[in-house]
Amino acid sequence: MAGAEVAGSSTGGAEAPQPEAPAAAAPSAPCGFLVLDKPAGLTSHGCVSRVRRAYGLKRVGHGGTLDPAVTGVLPIAVGAATRLLPYLDGAKAYRGVVQLGLTTSTDDLAGEELERRAVPALTAAELEGALAPFRGAIQQRPPQVSAVHVDGVRAYARARRGEALELAERQVTIEHLELLAWDPATGQLELAVACSAGTYIRSLARDLGAALGCGGCLASLRRTAALGFGLELAVPLERLELSPPPALLDPLVVLAHLPRHRLEEADLAGWRCGRSQVACGELVGCLVEGDPVVVVGPDGNLAGMARALAEGRLQPRLVLNASG
């Protein structure tokens, strides 16, 4: 991953994190990641509230909003790990069912029905042909009912006030799009999708239906991967009710895809004061300016994050257990 970018949620916002002043974090405070298998009917914020109660912490955040009806992978950062979310891979993967012949106000079954049309007799080969233009980098218009900001207000809030919105298209990337099943009797097809942050599967369902001439919307959706976490790591929400709550994933394991610099004992005080460091020998010549680097202390524990500068220097971006 080039540079340190915010892993976008369904809003699709991706911004480079700004330099922040070193902030202290209690060494004993929980710090790590939890992957929830979000059930239908609960908001992502509601899941965060459950995690706060389970761990007795206020400092909890999620990595990528899921609509209430959507299930599956919801990464949760606990404690100081909330500051590490920008360094995770923003790509996501889904399995979803598209209902052809129906368009709605929200581009899924939760919305108001706008139009019904007959679904043409389609072969799997014809569906494959219709899917082809949606692979790769494409222009996509978000749903009117979405978390996209419009003049500082979420699109869904303006839509609920009765405003008719024409959201601007933006580029997203659909890296993998596979037809898993097709049922001509119901007009439903199942898809596997791997895509960039900011991609709306509801928009994909709507646009596929338009391309086929009959309209379409999303019938159901399950996220199978997000921010580098898959369903195999996900725990059910009910697990939070048990004591102790689930063990958190070690941030150093989660950040294993990034280069790592280990501080010498003599460098630790300077790091905690926010001073730049000279990259260790194995990193010199391997880093590109702007690359994020994981910094560990002499004891092997996470000490923070740095940004690669020219001439092999590292600029602190996040300092744990800071001094001064």
PDB file of C-alpha atoms in Angstrom:
ATOM      1  CA  MET A   1       0.000   0.000   0.000  1.00  0.00           C
ATOM      2  CA  ALA A   2       1.543   3.261  -1.102  1.00  0.00           C
ATOM      3  CA  GLY A   3       1.287   5.937   1.553  1.00  0.00           C
ATOM      4  CA  ALA A   4      -1.048   5.826   4.507  1.00  0.00           C
ATOM      5  CA  GLU A   5      -4.624   6.106   3.315  1.00  0.00           C
ATOM      6  CA  VAL A   6      -7.909   5.930   5.156  1.00  0.00           C
ATOM      7  CA  ALA A   7      -9.641   2.619   4.545  1.00  0.00           C
ATOM      8  CA  GLY A   8     -12.950   3.843   3.194  1.00  0.00           C
ATOM      9  CA  SER A   9     -16.285   2.800   4.472  1.00  0.00           C
ATOM     10  CA  SER A  10     -19.357   2.591   2.391  1.00  0.00           C
ATOM     11  CA  THR A  11     -19.162   6.349   2.165  1.00  0.00           C
ATOM     12  CA  GLY A  12     -16.135   5.845  -0.042  1.00  0.00           C
ATOM     13  CA  GLY A  13     -14.167   8.637   1.632  1.00  0.00           C
ATOM     14  CA  ALA A  14     -10.416   7.986   1.500  1.00  0.00           C
ATOM     15  CA  GLU A  15      -8.145  10.638   2.962  1.00  0.00           C
ATOM     16  CA  ALA A  16      -4.508  10.614   3.940  1.00  0.00           C
ATOM     17  CA  PRO A  17      -4.230  10.863   7.727  1.00  0.00           C
ATOM     18  CA  GLN A  18      -2.906  14.187   8.982  1.00  0.00           C
ATOM     19  CA  PRO A  19       0.127  14.334  11.266  1.00  0.00           C
ATOM     20  CA  GLU A  20      -1.047  14.120  14.824  1.00  0.00           C
ATOM     21  CA  ALA A  21       0.537  15.075  18.077  1.00  0.00           C
ATOM     22  CA  PRO A  22       1.901  12.133  20.066  1.00  0.00           C
ATOM     23  CA  ALA A  23      -0.740  10.822  22.423  1.00  0.00           C
ATOM     24  CA  ALA A  24      -0.235   8.630  25.422  1.00  0.00           C
ATOM     25  CA  ALA A  25      -1.908   5.265  25.719  1.00  0.00           C
ATOM     26  CA  ALA A  26      -1.925   3.268  28.913  1.00  0.00           C
ATOM     27  CA  PRO A  27       0.242   0.155  28.400  1.00  0.00           C
ATOM     28  CA  SER A  28      -2.339  -2.036  30.110  1.00  0.00           C
ATOM     29  CA  ALA A  29      -5.298  -0.696  28.152  1.00  0.00           C
ATOM     30  CA  PRO A  30      -6.787  -3.153  25.626  1.00  0.00           C
ATOM     31  CA  CYS A  31      -5.488  -2.486  22.130  1.00  0.00           C
ATOM     32  CA  GLY A  32      -6.358  -4.647  19.163  1.00  0.00           C
ATOM     33  CA  PHE A  33      -8.946  -5.681  16.628  1.00  0.00           C
ATOM     34  CA  LEU A  34     -12.146  -7.669  16.825  1.00  0.00           C
ATOM     35  CA  VAL A  35     -13.996  -8.981  13.783  1.00  0.00           C
ATOM     36  CA  LEU A  36     -17.752  -9.259  14.269  1.00  0.00           C
ATOM     37  CA  ASP A  37     -20.137 -11.260  12.126  1.00  0.00           C
ATOM     38  CA  LYS A  38     -22.779  -8.534  12.084  1.00  0.00           C
ATOM     39  CA  PRO A  39     -26.369  -9.788  12.129  1.00  0.00           C
ATOM     40  CA  ALA A  40     -29.170  -8.245  10.092  1.00  0.00           C
ATOM     41  CA  GLY A  41     -31.253  -5.532  11.718  1.00  0.00           C
ATOM     42  CA  LEU A  42     -28.467  -3.832  13.668  1.00  0.00           C
ATOM     43  CA  THR A  43     -26.519  -0.735  12.665  1.00  0.00           C
ATOM     44  CA  SER A  44     -22.719  -0.646  12.664  1.00  0.00           C
ATOM     45  CA  HIS A  45     -22.901   2.005  15.391  1.00  0.00           C
ATOM     46  CA  GLY A  46     -25.066  -0.351  17.438  1.00  0.00           C
ATOM     47  CA  CYS A  47     -22.335  -3.002  17.153  1.00  0.00           C
ATOM     48  CA  VAL A  48     -19.744  -0.492  18.377  1.00  0.00           C
ATOM     49  CA  SER A  49     -21.930   0.263  21.407  1.00  0.00           C
ATOM     50  CA  ARG A  50     -22.077  -3.448  22.262  1.00  0.00           C
ATOM     51  CA  VAL A  51     -18.281  -3.716  22.046  1.00  0.00           C
ATOM     52  CA  ARG A  52     -17.832  -0.664  24.285  1.00  0.00           C
ATOM     53  CA  ARG A  53     -19.975  -2.299  26.949  1.00  0.00           C
ATOM     54  CA  ALA A  54     -18.235  -5.664  26.645  1.00  0.00           C
ATOM     55  CA  TYR A  55     -14.719  -4.243  27.086  1.00  0.00           C
ATOM     56  CA  GLY A  56     -15.620  -1.325  29.335  1.00  0.00           C
ATOM     57  CA  LEU A  57     -14.056   1.194  26.952  1.00  0.00           C
ATOM     58  CA  LYS A  58     -15.255   4.301  25.123  1.00  0.00           C
ATOM     59  CA  ARG A  59     -12.460   4.241  22.556  1.00  0.00           C
ATOM     60  CA  VAL A  60     -13.920   1.860  19.979  1.00  0.00           C
ATOM     61  CA  GLY A  61     -14.462   2.345  16.244  1.00  0.00           C
ATOM     62  CA  HIS A  62     -15.450   0.306  13.211  1.00  0.00           C
ATOM     63  CA  GLY A  63     -13.800   0.019   9.840  1.00  0.00           C
ATOM     64  CA  GLY A  64     -16.474   0.361   7.184  1.00  0.00           C
ATOM     65  CA  THR A  65     -20.200   0.911   7.725  1.00  0.00           C
ATOM     66  CA  LEU A  66     -22.634  -1.860   6.889  1.00  0.00           C
ATOM     67  CA  ASP A  67     -26.295  -1.104   6.193  1.00  0.00           C
ATOM     68  CA  PRO A  68     -28.603  -2.567   8.877  1.00  0.00           C
ATOM     69  CA  ALA A  69     -29.861  -5.312   6.545  1.00  0.00           C
ATOM     70  CA  VAL A  70     -26.353  -6.410   5.546  1.00  0.00           C
ATOM     71  CA  THR A  71     -24.578  -9.160   7.473  1.00  0.00           C
ATOM     72  CA  GLY A  72     -20.982 -10.286   7.739  1.00  0.00           C
ATOM     73  CA  VAL A  73     -17.519  -8.926   8.415  1.00  0.00           C
ATOM     74  CA  LEU A  74     -17.424  -5.764  10.528  1.00  0.00           C
ATOM     75  CA  PRO A  75     -13.880  -4.960  11.729  1.00  0.00           C
ATOM     76  CA  ILE A  76     -13.791  -3.255  15.124  1.00  0.00           C
ATOM     77  CA  ALA A  77     -10.773  -1.403  16.524  1.00  0.00           C
ATOM     78  CA  VAL A  78     -10.418  -1.244  20.297  1.00  0.00           C
ATOM     79  CA  GLY A  79      -8.346   1.241  22.282  1.00  0.00           C
ATOM     80  CA  ALA A  80      -5.324   2.767  20.557  1.00  0.00           C
ATOM     81  CA  ALA A  81      -5.944   0.453  17.580  1.00  0.00           C
ATOM     82  CA  THR A  82      -8.595   2.944  16.416  1.00  0.00           C
ATOM     83  CA  ARG A  83      -5.668   5.050  15.145  1.00  0.00           C
ATOM     84  CA  LEU A  84      -4.422   2.132  13.069  1.00  0.00           C
ATOM     85  CA  LEU A  85      -7.518   1.826  10.870  1.00  0.00           C
ATOM     86  CA  PRO A  86      -6.048   4.153   8.188  1.00  0.00           C
ATOM     87  CA  TYR A  87      -3.217   1.674   7.639  1.00  0.00           C
ATOM     88  CA  LEU A  88      -5.372  -1.328   6.764  1.00  0.00           C
ATOM     89  CA  ASP A  89      -6.259  -2.483   3.260  1.00  0.00           C
ATOM     90  CA  GLY A  90      -9.546  -0.862   2.208  1.00  0.00           C
ATOM     91  CA  ALA A  91     -10.628  -3.603  -0.231  1.00  0.00           C
ATOM     92  CA  LYS A  92     -13.823  -5.513   0.522  1.00  0.00           C
ATOM     93  CA  ALA A  93     -15.580  -8.656  -0.701  1.00  0.00           C
ATOM     94  CA  TYR A  94     -19.266  -9.625  -0.751  1.00  0.00           C
ATOM     95  CA  ARG A  95     -21.775 -12.271  -1.734  1.00  0.00           C
ATOM     96  CA  GLY A  96     -25.077 -10.795  -2.794  1.00  0.00           C
ATOM     97  CA  VAL A  97     -28.381 -11.634  -4.444  1.00  0.00           C
ATOM     98  CA  VAL A  98     -29.783  -9.314  -7.118  1.00  0.00           C
ATOM     99  CA  GLN A  99     -33.513  -9.178  -7.822  1.00  0.00           C
ATOM    100  CA  LEU A 100     -34.176  -8.382 -11.466  1.00  0.00           C
ATOM    101  CA  GLY A 101     -37.434  -6.803 -12.635  1.00  0.00           C
ATOM    102  CA  LEU A 102     -37.782  -4.446  -9.662  1.00  0.00           C
ATOM    103  CA  THR A 103     -36.472  -0.933  -8.989  1.00  0.00           C
ATOM    104  CA  THR A 104     -36.792   0.822  -5.625  1.00  0.00           C
ATOM    105  CA  SER A 105     -36.004   4.182  -4.045  1.00  0.00           C
ATOM    106  CA  THR A 106     -33.058   2.740  -2.106  1.00  0.00           C
ATOM    107  CA  ASP A 107     -31.821   0.241  -4.707  1.00  0.00           C
ATOM    108  CA  ASP A 108     -32.625  -2.612  -2.334  1.00  0.00           C
ATOM    109  CA  LEU A 109     -35.732  -4.342  -0.999  1.00  0.00           C
ATOM    110  CA  ALA A 110     -35.983  -1.946   1.958  1.00  0.00           C
ATOM    111  CA  GLY A 111     -37.034   0.939  -0.260  1.00  0.00           C
ATOM    112  CA  GLU A 112     -40.259   2.079  -1.846  1.00  0.00           C
ATOM    113  CA  GLU A 113     -41.165   0.160  -4.989  1.00  0.00           C
ATOM    114  CA  LEU A 114     -40.793   2.363  -8.058  1.00  0.00           C
ATOM    115  CA  GLU A 115     -41.364   0.023 -10.983  1.00  0.00           C
ATOM    116  CA  ARG A 116     -41.823  -3.629 -11.896  1.00  0.00           C
ATOM    117  CA  ARG A 117     -40.963  -5.092 -15.267  1.00  0.00           C
ATOM    118  CA  ALA A 118     -40.944  -8.528 -16.782  1.00  0.00           C
ATOM    119  CA  VAL A 119     -37.579 -10.266 -16.568  1.00  0.00           C
ATOM    120  CA  PRO A 120     -36.440 -11.412 -20.021  1.00  0.00           C
ATOM    121  CA  ALA A 121     -35.451 -15.019 -20.635  1.00  0.00           C
ATOM    122  CA  LEU A 122     -31.731 -14.885 -19.959  1.00  0.00           C
ATOM    123  CA  THR A 123     -29.045 -17.514 -20.329  1.00  0.00           C
ATOM    124  CA  ALA A 124     -25.996 -17.677 -18.094  1.00  0.00           C
ATOM    125  CA  ALA A 125     -23.921 -16.616 -21.100  1.00  0.00           C
ATOM    126  CA  GLU A 126     -26.076 -13.511 -21.593  1.00  0.00           C
ATOM    127  CA  LEU A 127     -25.716 -12.630 -17.926  1.00  0.00           C
ATOM    128  CA  GLU A 128     -21.949 -13.047 -18.175  1.00  0.00           C
ATOM    129  CA  GLY A 129     -21.959 -10.643 -21.102  1.00  0.00           C
ATOM    130  CA  ALA A 130     -23.952  -8.097 -19.107  1.00  0.00           C
ATOM    131  CA  LEU A 131     -21.561  -8.384 -16.158  1.00  0.00           C
ATOM    132  CA  ALA A 132     -18.413  -7.857 -18.224  1.00  0.00           C
ATOM    133  CA  PRO A 133     -18.612  -4.016 -18.410  1.00  0.00           C
ATOM    134  CA  PHE A 134     -18.766  -3.816 -14.620  1.00  0.00           C
ATOM    135  CA  ARG A 135     -15.353  -5.400 -14.108  1.00  0.00           C
ATOM    136  CA  GLY A 136     -12.297  -3.222 -13.510  1.00  0.00           C
ATOM    137  CA  ALA A 137     -12.322   0.550 -12.989  1.00  0.00           C
ATOM    138  CA  ILE A 138     -15.842   1.899 -13.574  1.00  0.00           C
ATOM    139  CA  GLN A 139     -17.867   5.031 -12.913  1.00  0.00           C
ATOM    140  CA  GLN A 140     -20.594   4.436 -10.337  1.00  0.00           C
ATOM    141  CA  ARG A 141     -23.359   6.656  -8.948  1.00  0.00           C
ATOM    142  CA  PRO A 142     -24.062   6.022  -5.232  1.00  0.00           C
ATOM    143  CA  PRO A 143     -27.649   5.319  -4.142  1.00  0.00           C
ATOM    144  CA  GLN A 144     -29.717   8.317  -3.100  1.00  0.00           C
ATOM    145  CA  VAL A 145     -30.089   6.750   0.331  1.00  0.00           C
ATOM    146  CA  SER A 146     -26.414   6.471   1.251  1.00  0.00           C
ATOM    147  CA  ALA A 147     -23.854   7.929   3.637  1.00  0.00           C
ATOM    148  CA  VAL A 148     -22.257  10.127   0.981  1.00  0.00           C
ATOM    149  CA  HIS A 149     -21.926  13.771   2.042  1.00  0.00           C
ATOM    150  CA  VAL A 150     -23.820  16.311  -0.057  1.00  0.00           C
ATOM    151  CA  ASP A 151     -23.007  19.889   0.969  1.00  0.00           C
ATOM    152  CA  GLY A 152     -22.014  18.641   4.401  1.00  0.00           C
ATOM    153  CA  VAL A 153     -25.160  16.556   4.947  1.00  0.00           C
ATOM    154  CA  ARG A 154     -25.476  12.782   4.509  1.00  0.00           C
ATOM    155  CA  ALA A 155     -27.401  11.857   1.382  1.00  0.00           C
ATOM    156  CA  TYR A 156     -29.781   9.616   3.331  1.00  0.00           C
ATOM    157  CA  ALA A 157     -30.760  12.521   5.602  1.00  0.00           C
ATOM    158  CA  ARG A 158     -31.608  14.716   2.616  1.00  0.00           C
ATOM    159  CA  ALA A 159     -33.477  11.878   0.913  1.00  0.00           C
ATOM    160  CA  ARG A 160     -35.583  11.358   4.049  1.00  0.00           C
ATOM    161  CA  ARG A 161     -36.547  15.037   3.877  1.00  0.00           C
ATOM    162  CA  GLY A 162     -37.959  14.353   0.439  1.00  0.00           C
ATOM    163  CA  GLU A 163     -35.157  15.936  -1.551  1.00  0.00           C
ATOM    164  CA  ALA A 164     -34.481  14.444  -4.984  1.00  0.00           C
ATOM    165  CA  LEU A 165     -30.748  13.966  -5.318  1.00  0.00           C
ATOM    166  CA  GLU A 166     -28.625  13.302  -8.372  1.00  0.00           C
ATOM    167  CA  LEU A 167     -25.356  12.175  -6.845  1.00  0.00           C
ATOM    168  CA  ALA A 168     -22.209  12.523  -8.905  1.00  0.00           C
ATOM    169  CA  GLU A 169     -20.583   9.448 -10.341  1.00  0.00           C
ATOM    170  CA  ARG A 170     -17.181   8.469  -9.034  1.00  0.00           C
ATOM    171  CA  GLN A 171     -14.607   5.884  -9.957  1.00  0.00           C
ATOM    172  CA  VAL A 172     -14.527   2.582  -8.124  1.00  0.00           C
ATOM    173  CA  THR A 173     -12.777  -0.668  -8.954  1.00  0.00           C
ATOM    174  CA  ILE A 174     -14.456  -4.058  -9.129  1.00  0.00           C
ATOM    175  CA  GLU A 175     -11.575  -6.494  -9.043  1.00  0.00           C
ATOM    176  CA  HIS A 176     -13.632  -9.677  -9.142  1.00  0.00           C
ATOM    177  CA  LEU A 177     -17.223 -10.222 -10.255  1.00  0.00           C
ATOM    178  CA  GLU A 178     -18.472 -13.779 -10.541  1.00  0.00           C
ATOM    179  CA  LEU A 179     -21.912 -15.182 -11.333  1.00  0.00           C
ATOM    180  CA  LEU A 180     -22.544 -17.896  -8.756  1.00  0.00           C
ATOM    181  CA  ALA A 181     -26.151 -18.810  -9.518  1.00  0.00           C
ATOM    182  CA  TRP A 182     -29.093 -17.790 -11.696  1.00  0.00           C
ATOM    183  CA  ASP A 183     -32.746 -18.669 -11.065  1.00  0.00           C
ATOM    184  CA  PRO A 184     -34.938 -17.700 -14.037  1.00  0.00           C
ATOM    185  CA  ALA A 185     -38.083 -18.596 -12.079  1.00  0.00           C
ATOM    186  CA  THR A 186     -37.513 -15.880  -9.455  1.00  0.00           C
ATOM    187  CA  GLY A 187     -35.368 -13.510 -11.520  1.00  0.00           C
ATOM    188  CA  GLN A 188     -32.640 -13.672  -8.906  1.00  0.00           C
ATOM    189  CA  LEU A 189     -28.921 -14.079  -9.455  1.00  0.00           C
ATOM    190  CA  GLU A 190     -26.168 -14.515  -6.897  1.00  0.00           C
ATOM    191  CA  LEU A 191     -22.850 -12.712  -7.272  1.00  0.00           C
ATOM    192  CA  ALA A 192     -19.424 -12.778  -5.630  1.00  0.00           C
ATOM    193  CA  VAL A 193     -17.784  -9.349  -5.666  1.00  0.00           C
ATOM    194  CA  ALA A 194     -14.352  -8.089  -4.620  1.00  0.00           C
ATOM    195  CA  CYS A 195     -14.061  -4.317  -4.864  1.00  0.00           C
ATOM    196  CA  SER A 196     -12.387  -1.139  -3.714  1.00  0.00           C
ATOM    197  CA  ALA A 197     -13.537   0.951  -0.787  1.00  0.00           C
ATOM    198  CA  GLY A 198     -16.501   3.138  -1.673  1.00  0.00           C
ATOM    199  CA  THR A 199     -18.156   0.623  -4.014  1.00  0.00           C
ATOM    200  CA  TYR A 200     -21.916   0.212  -3.562  1.00  0.00           C
ATOM    201  CA  ILE A 201     -23.278  -3.244  -4.320  1.00  0.00           C
ATOM    202  CA  ARG A 202     -26.759  -1.688  -4.365  1.00  0.00           C
ATOM    203  CA  SER A 203     -25.602   0.522  -7.229  1.00  0.00           C
ATOM    204  CA  LEU A 204     -24.170  -2.494  -9.017  1.00  0.00           C
ATOM    205  CA  ALA A 205     -27.540  -4.283  -8.729  1.00  0.00           C
ATOM    206  CA  ARG A 206     -29.399  -1.203  -9.993  1.00  0.00           C
ATOM    207  CA  ASP A 207     -27.047  -0.649 -12.919  1.00  0.00           C
ATOM    208  CA  LEU A 208     -26.987  -4.315 -13.916  1.00  0.00           C
ATOM    209  CA  GLY A 209     -30.800  -4.323 -14.017  1.00  0.00           C
ATOM    210  CA  ALA A 210     -30.756  -1.178 -16.157  1.00  0.00           C
ATOM    211  CA  ALA A 211     -28.258  -2.756 -18.547  1.00  0.00           C
ATOM    212  CA  LEU A 212     -30.560  -5.765 -18.921  1.00  0.00           C
ATOM    213  CA  GLY A 213     -33.542  -3.503 -19.591  1.00  0.00           C
ATOM    214  CA  CYS A 214     -35.697  -4.765 -16.735  1.00  0.00           C
ATOM    215  CA  GLY A 215     -34.405  -2.929 -13.687  1.00  0.00           C
ATOM    216  CA  GLY A 216     -32.919  -4.476 -10.588  1.00  0.00           C
ATOM    217  CA  CYS A 217     -32.180  -4.020  -6.921  1.00  0.00           C
ATOM    218  CA  LEU A 218     -30.247  -5.760  -4.183  1.00  0.00           C
ATOM    219  CA  ALA A 219     -32.184  -8.518  -2.413  1.00  0.00           C
ATOM    220  CA  SER A 220     -29.590  -9.542   0.196  1.00  0.00           C
ATOM    221  CA  LEU A 221     -25.921  -8.991   0.941  1.00  0.00           C
ATOM    222  CA  ARG A 222     -23.227 -10.516   3.115  1.00  0.00           C
ATOM    223  CA  ARG A 223     -19.740  -9.046   3.459  1.00  0.00           C
ATOM    224  CA  THR A 224     -17.138 -11.790   3.399  1.00  0.00           C
ATOM    225  CA  ALA A 225     -13.977  -9.684   3.814  1.00  0.00           C
ATOM    226  CA  ALA A 226     -12.969  -6.151   4.792  1.00  0.00           C
ATOM    227  CA  LEU A 227      -9.714  -4.400   5.735  1.00  0.00           C
ATOM    228  CA  GLY A 228      -7.812  -7.671   5.376  1.00  0.00           C
ATOM    229  CA  PHE A 229     -10.154  -9.636   7.687  1.00  0.00           C
ATOM    230  CA  GLY A 230     -12.256 -12.579   6.481  1.00  0.00           C
ATOM    231  CA  LEU A 231     -15.263 -14.433   7.819  1.00  0.00           C
ATOM    232  CA  GLU A 232     -12.979 -17.101   9.273  1.00  0.00           C
ATOM    233  CA  LEU A 233     -11.953 -14.555  11.931  1.00  0.00           C
ATOM    234  CA  ALA A 234     -15.451 -13.274  12.658  1.00  0.00           C
ATOM    235  CA  VAL A 235     -17.226 -13.962  15.936  1.00  0.00           C
ATOM    236  CA  PRO A 236     -20.990 -13.766  16.479  1.00  0.00           C
ATOM    237  CA  LEU A 237     -22.362 -10.759  18.321  1.00  0.00           C
ATOM    238  CA  GLU A 238     -23.666 -13.038  21.093  1.00  0.00           C
ATOM    239  CA  ARG A 239     -20.076 -13.849  22.041  1.00  0.00           C
ATOM    240  CA  LEU A 240     -19.805 -10.368  23.540  1.00  0.00           C
ATOM    241  CA  GLU A 241     -22.269 -11.353  26.252  1.00  0.00           C
ATOM    242  CA  LEU A 242     -19.862 -13.967  27.665  1.00  0.00           C
ATOM    243  CA  SER A 243     -17.104 -13.289  30.161  1.00  0.00           C
ATOM    244  CA  PRO A 244     -14.364 -12.713  29.301  1.00  0.00           C
ATOM    245  CA  PRO A 245     -15.117 -11.133  25.920  1.00  0.00           C
ATOM    246  CA  PRO A 246     -13.254 -12.458  22.862  1.00  0.00           C
ATOM    247  CA  ALA A 247      -9.484 -12.013  22.767  1.00  0.00           C
ATOM    248  CA  LEU A 248      -8.414  -9.144  20.522  1.00  0.00           C
ATOM    249  CA  LEU A 249      -6.260  -9.655  17.453  1.00  0.00           C
ATOM    250  CA  ASP A 250      -2.702  -8.371  17.950  1.00  0.00           C
ATOM    251  CA  PRO A 251      -2.119  -5.164  15.939  1.00  0.00           C
ATOM    252  CA  LEU A 252       1.353  -6.387  14.940  1.00  0.00           C
ATOM    253  CA  VAL A 253      -0.212  -9.449  13.323  1.00  0.00           C
ATOM    254  CA  VAL A 254      -2.816  -7.314  11.560  1.00  0.00           C
ATOM    255  CA  LEU A 255      -0.131  -4.918  10.296  1.00  0.00           C
ATOM    256  CA  ALA A 256       2.208  -7.683   9.133  1.00  0.00           C
ATOM    257  CA  HIS A 257       1.809  -6.535   5.497  1.00  0.00           C
ATOM    258  CA  LEU A 258       3.707  -3.299   6.245  1.00  0.00           C
ATOM    259  CA  PRO A 259       7.472  -2.781   6.632  1.00  0.00           C
ATOM    260  CA  ARG A 260       8.707  -2.757  10.221  1.00  0.00           C
ATOM    261  CA  HIS A 261      11.370  -0.770  12.070  1.00  0.00           C
ATOM    262  CA  ARG A 262      12.636  -1.867  15.483  1.00  0.00           C
ATOM    263  CA  LEU A 263      13.869   0.804  17.862  1.00  0.00           C
ATOM    264  CA  GLU A 264      17.100   0.397  19.729  1.00  0.00           C
ATOM    265  CA  GLU A 265      17.008   1.117  23.455  1.00  0.00           C
ATOM    266  CA  ALA A 266      18.958   4.331  22.862  1.00  0.00           C
ATOM    267  CA  ASP A 267      16.338   5.551  20.360  1.00  0.00           C
ATOM    268  CA  LEU A 268      13.259   4.913  22.482  1.00  0.00           C
ATOM    269  CA  ALA A 269      13.259   8.198  24.421  1.00  0.00           C
ATOM    270  CA  GLY A 270      13.657  10.225  21.227  1.00  0.00           C
ATOM    271  CA  TRP A 271      10.814   8.324  19.544  1.00  0.00           C
ATOM    272  CA  ARG A 272       8.517   8.979  22.489  1.00  0.00           C
ATOM    273  CA  CYS A 273       9.287  12.677  22.166  1.00  0.00           C
ATOM    274  CA  GLY A 274       8.308  12.630  18.493  1.00  0.00           C
ATOM    275  CA  ARG A 275      11.790  12.781  16.961  1.00  0.00           C
ATOM    276  CA  SER A 276      12.444  11.328  13.530  1.00  0.00           C
ATOM    277  CA  GLN A 277      14.464   8.127  13.295  1.00  0.00           C
ATOM    278  CA  VAL A 278      16.939   6.569  10.881  1.00  0.00           C
ATOM    279  CA  ALA A 279      15.422   3.460   9.289  1.00  0.00           C
ATOM    280  CA  CYS A 280      17.092   0.196  10.208  1.00  0.00           C
ATOM    281  CA  GLY A 281      19.498  -1.284   7.679  1.00  0.00           C
ATOM    282  CA  GLU A 282      17.165  -3.774   6.006  1.00  0.00           C
ATOM    283  CA  LEU A 283      14.670  -0.993   5.207  1.00  0.00           C
ATOM    284  CA  VAL A 284      17.146   1.425   3.663  1.00  0.00           C
ATOM    285  CA  GLY A 285      16.678   1.410  -0.096  1.00  0.00           C
ATOM    286  CA  CYS A 286      13.406  -0.512   0.162  1.00  0.00           C
ATOM    287  CA  LEU A 287      11.106   2.320   1.214  1.00  0.00           C
ATOM    288  CA  VAL A 288       9.377   4.827  -1.030  1.00  0.00           C
ATOM    289  CA  GLU A 289       8.849   8.292   0.419  1.00  0.00           C
ATOM    290  CA  GLY A 290       5.422   8.373   2.033  1.00  0.00           C
ATOM    291  CA  ASP A 291       5.286   4.649   2.820  1.00  0.00           C
ATOM    292  CA  PRO A 292       3.793   3.777   6.231  1.00  0.00           C
ATOM    293  CA  VAL A 293       6.133   1.884   8.562  1.00  0.00           C
ATOM    294  CA  VAL A 294       5.268  -0.042  11.722  1.00  0.00           C
ATOM    295  CA  VAL A 295       7.546   0.922  14.615  1.00  0.00           C
ATOM    296  CA  VAL A 296       8.162  -1.546  17.444  1.00  0.00           C
ATOM    297  CA  GLY A 297      10.011  -0.933  20.671  1.00  0.00           C
ATOM    298  CA  PRO A 298      13.071  -2.777  21.940  1.00  0.00           C
ATOM    299  CA  ASP A 299      10.684  -5.128  23.762  1.00  0.00           C
ATOM    300  CA  GLY A 300       8.975  -6.070  20.491  1.00  0.00           C
ATOM    301  CA  ASN A 301       5.692  -4.318  21.324  1.00  0.00           C
ATOM    302  CA  LEU A 302       4.011  -1.771  19.056  1.00  0.00           C
ATOM    303  CA  ALA A 303       5.456   1.711  19.584  1.00  0.00           C
ATOM    304  CA  GLY A 304       3.556   3.515  16.824  1.00  0.00           C
ATOM    305  CA  MET A 305       3.543   4.319  13.123  1.00  0.00           C
ATOM    306  CA  ALA A 306       5.922   6.339  10.987  1.00  0.00           C
ATOM    307  CA  ARG A 307       6.065   7.759   7.480  1.00  0.00           C
ATOM    308  CA  ALA A 308       9.103   7.185   5.296  1.00  0.00           C
ATOM    309  CA  LEU A 309      11.024  10.331   4.368  1.00  0.00           C
ATOM    310  CA  ALA A 310      13.869  10.878   1.952  1.00  0.00           C
ATOM    311  CA  GLU A 311      17.341   9.597   2.814  1.00  0.00           C
ATOM    312  CA  GLY A 312      16.054   6.747   4.960  1.00  0.00           C
ATOM    313  CA  ARG A 313      14.486   8.750   7.767  1.00  0.00           C
ATOM    314  CA  LEU A 314      11.197   7.971   9.489  1.00  0.00           C
ATOM    315  CA  GLN A 315       8.758  10.688  10.603  1.00  0.00           C
ATOM    316  CA  PRO A 316       6.546   9.745  13.580  1.00  0.00           C
ATOM    317  CA  ARG A 317       2.829   9.770  12.725  1.00  0.00           C
ATOM    318  CA  LEU A 318       1.457   7.951  15.778  1.00  0.00           C
ATOM    319  CA  VAL A 319       3.413   7.562  19.011  1.00  0.00           C
ATOM    320  CA  LEU A 320       2.145   5.283  21.755  1.00  0.00           C
ATOM    321  CA  ASN A 321       3.197   5.940  25.353  1.00  0.00           C
ATOM    322  CA  ALA A 322       4.480   9.368  24.332  1.00  0.00           C
ATOM    323  CA  SER A 323       6.578  11.600  26.581  1.00  0.00           C
ATOM    324  CA  GLY A 324       6.105  15.338  26.995  1.00  0.00           C
TER     325      GLY A 324
END
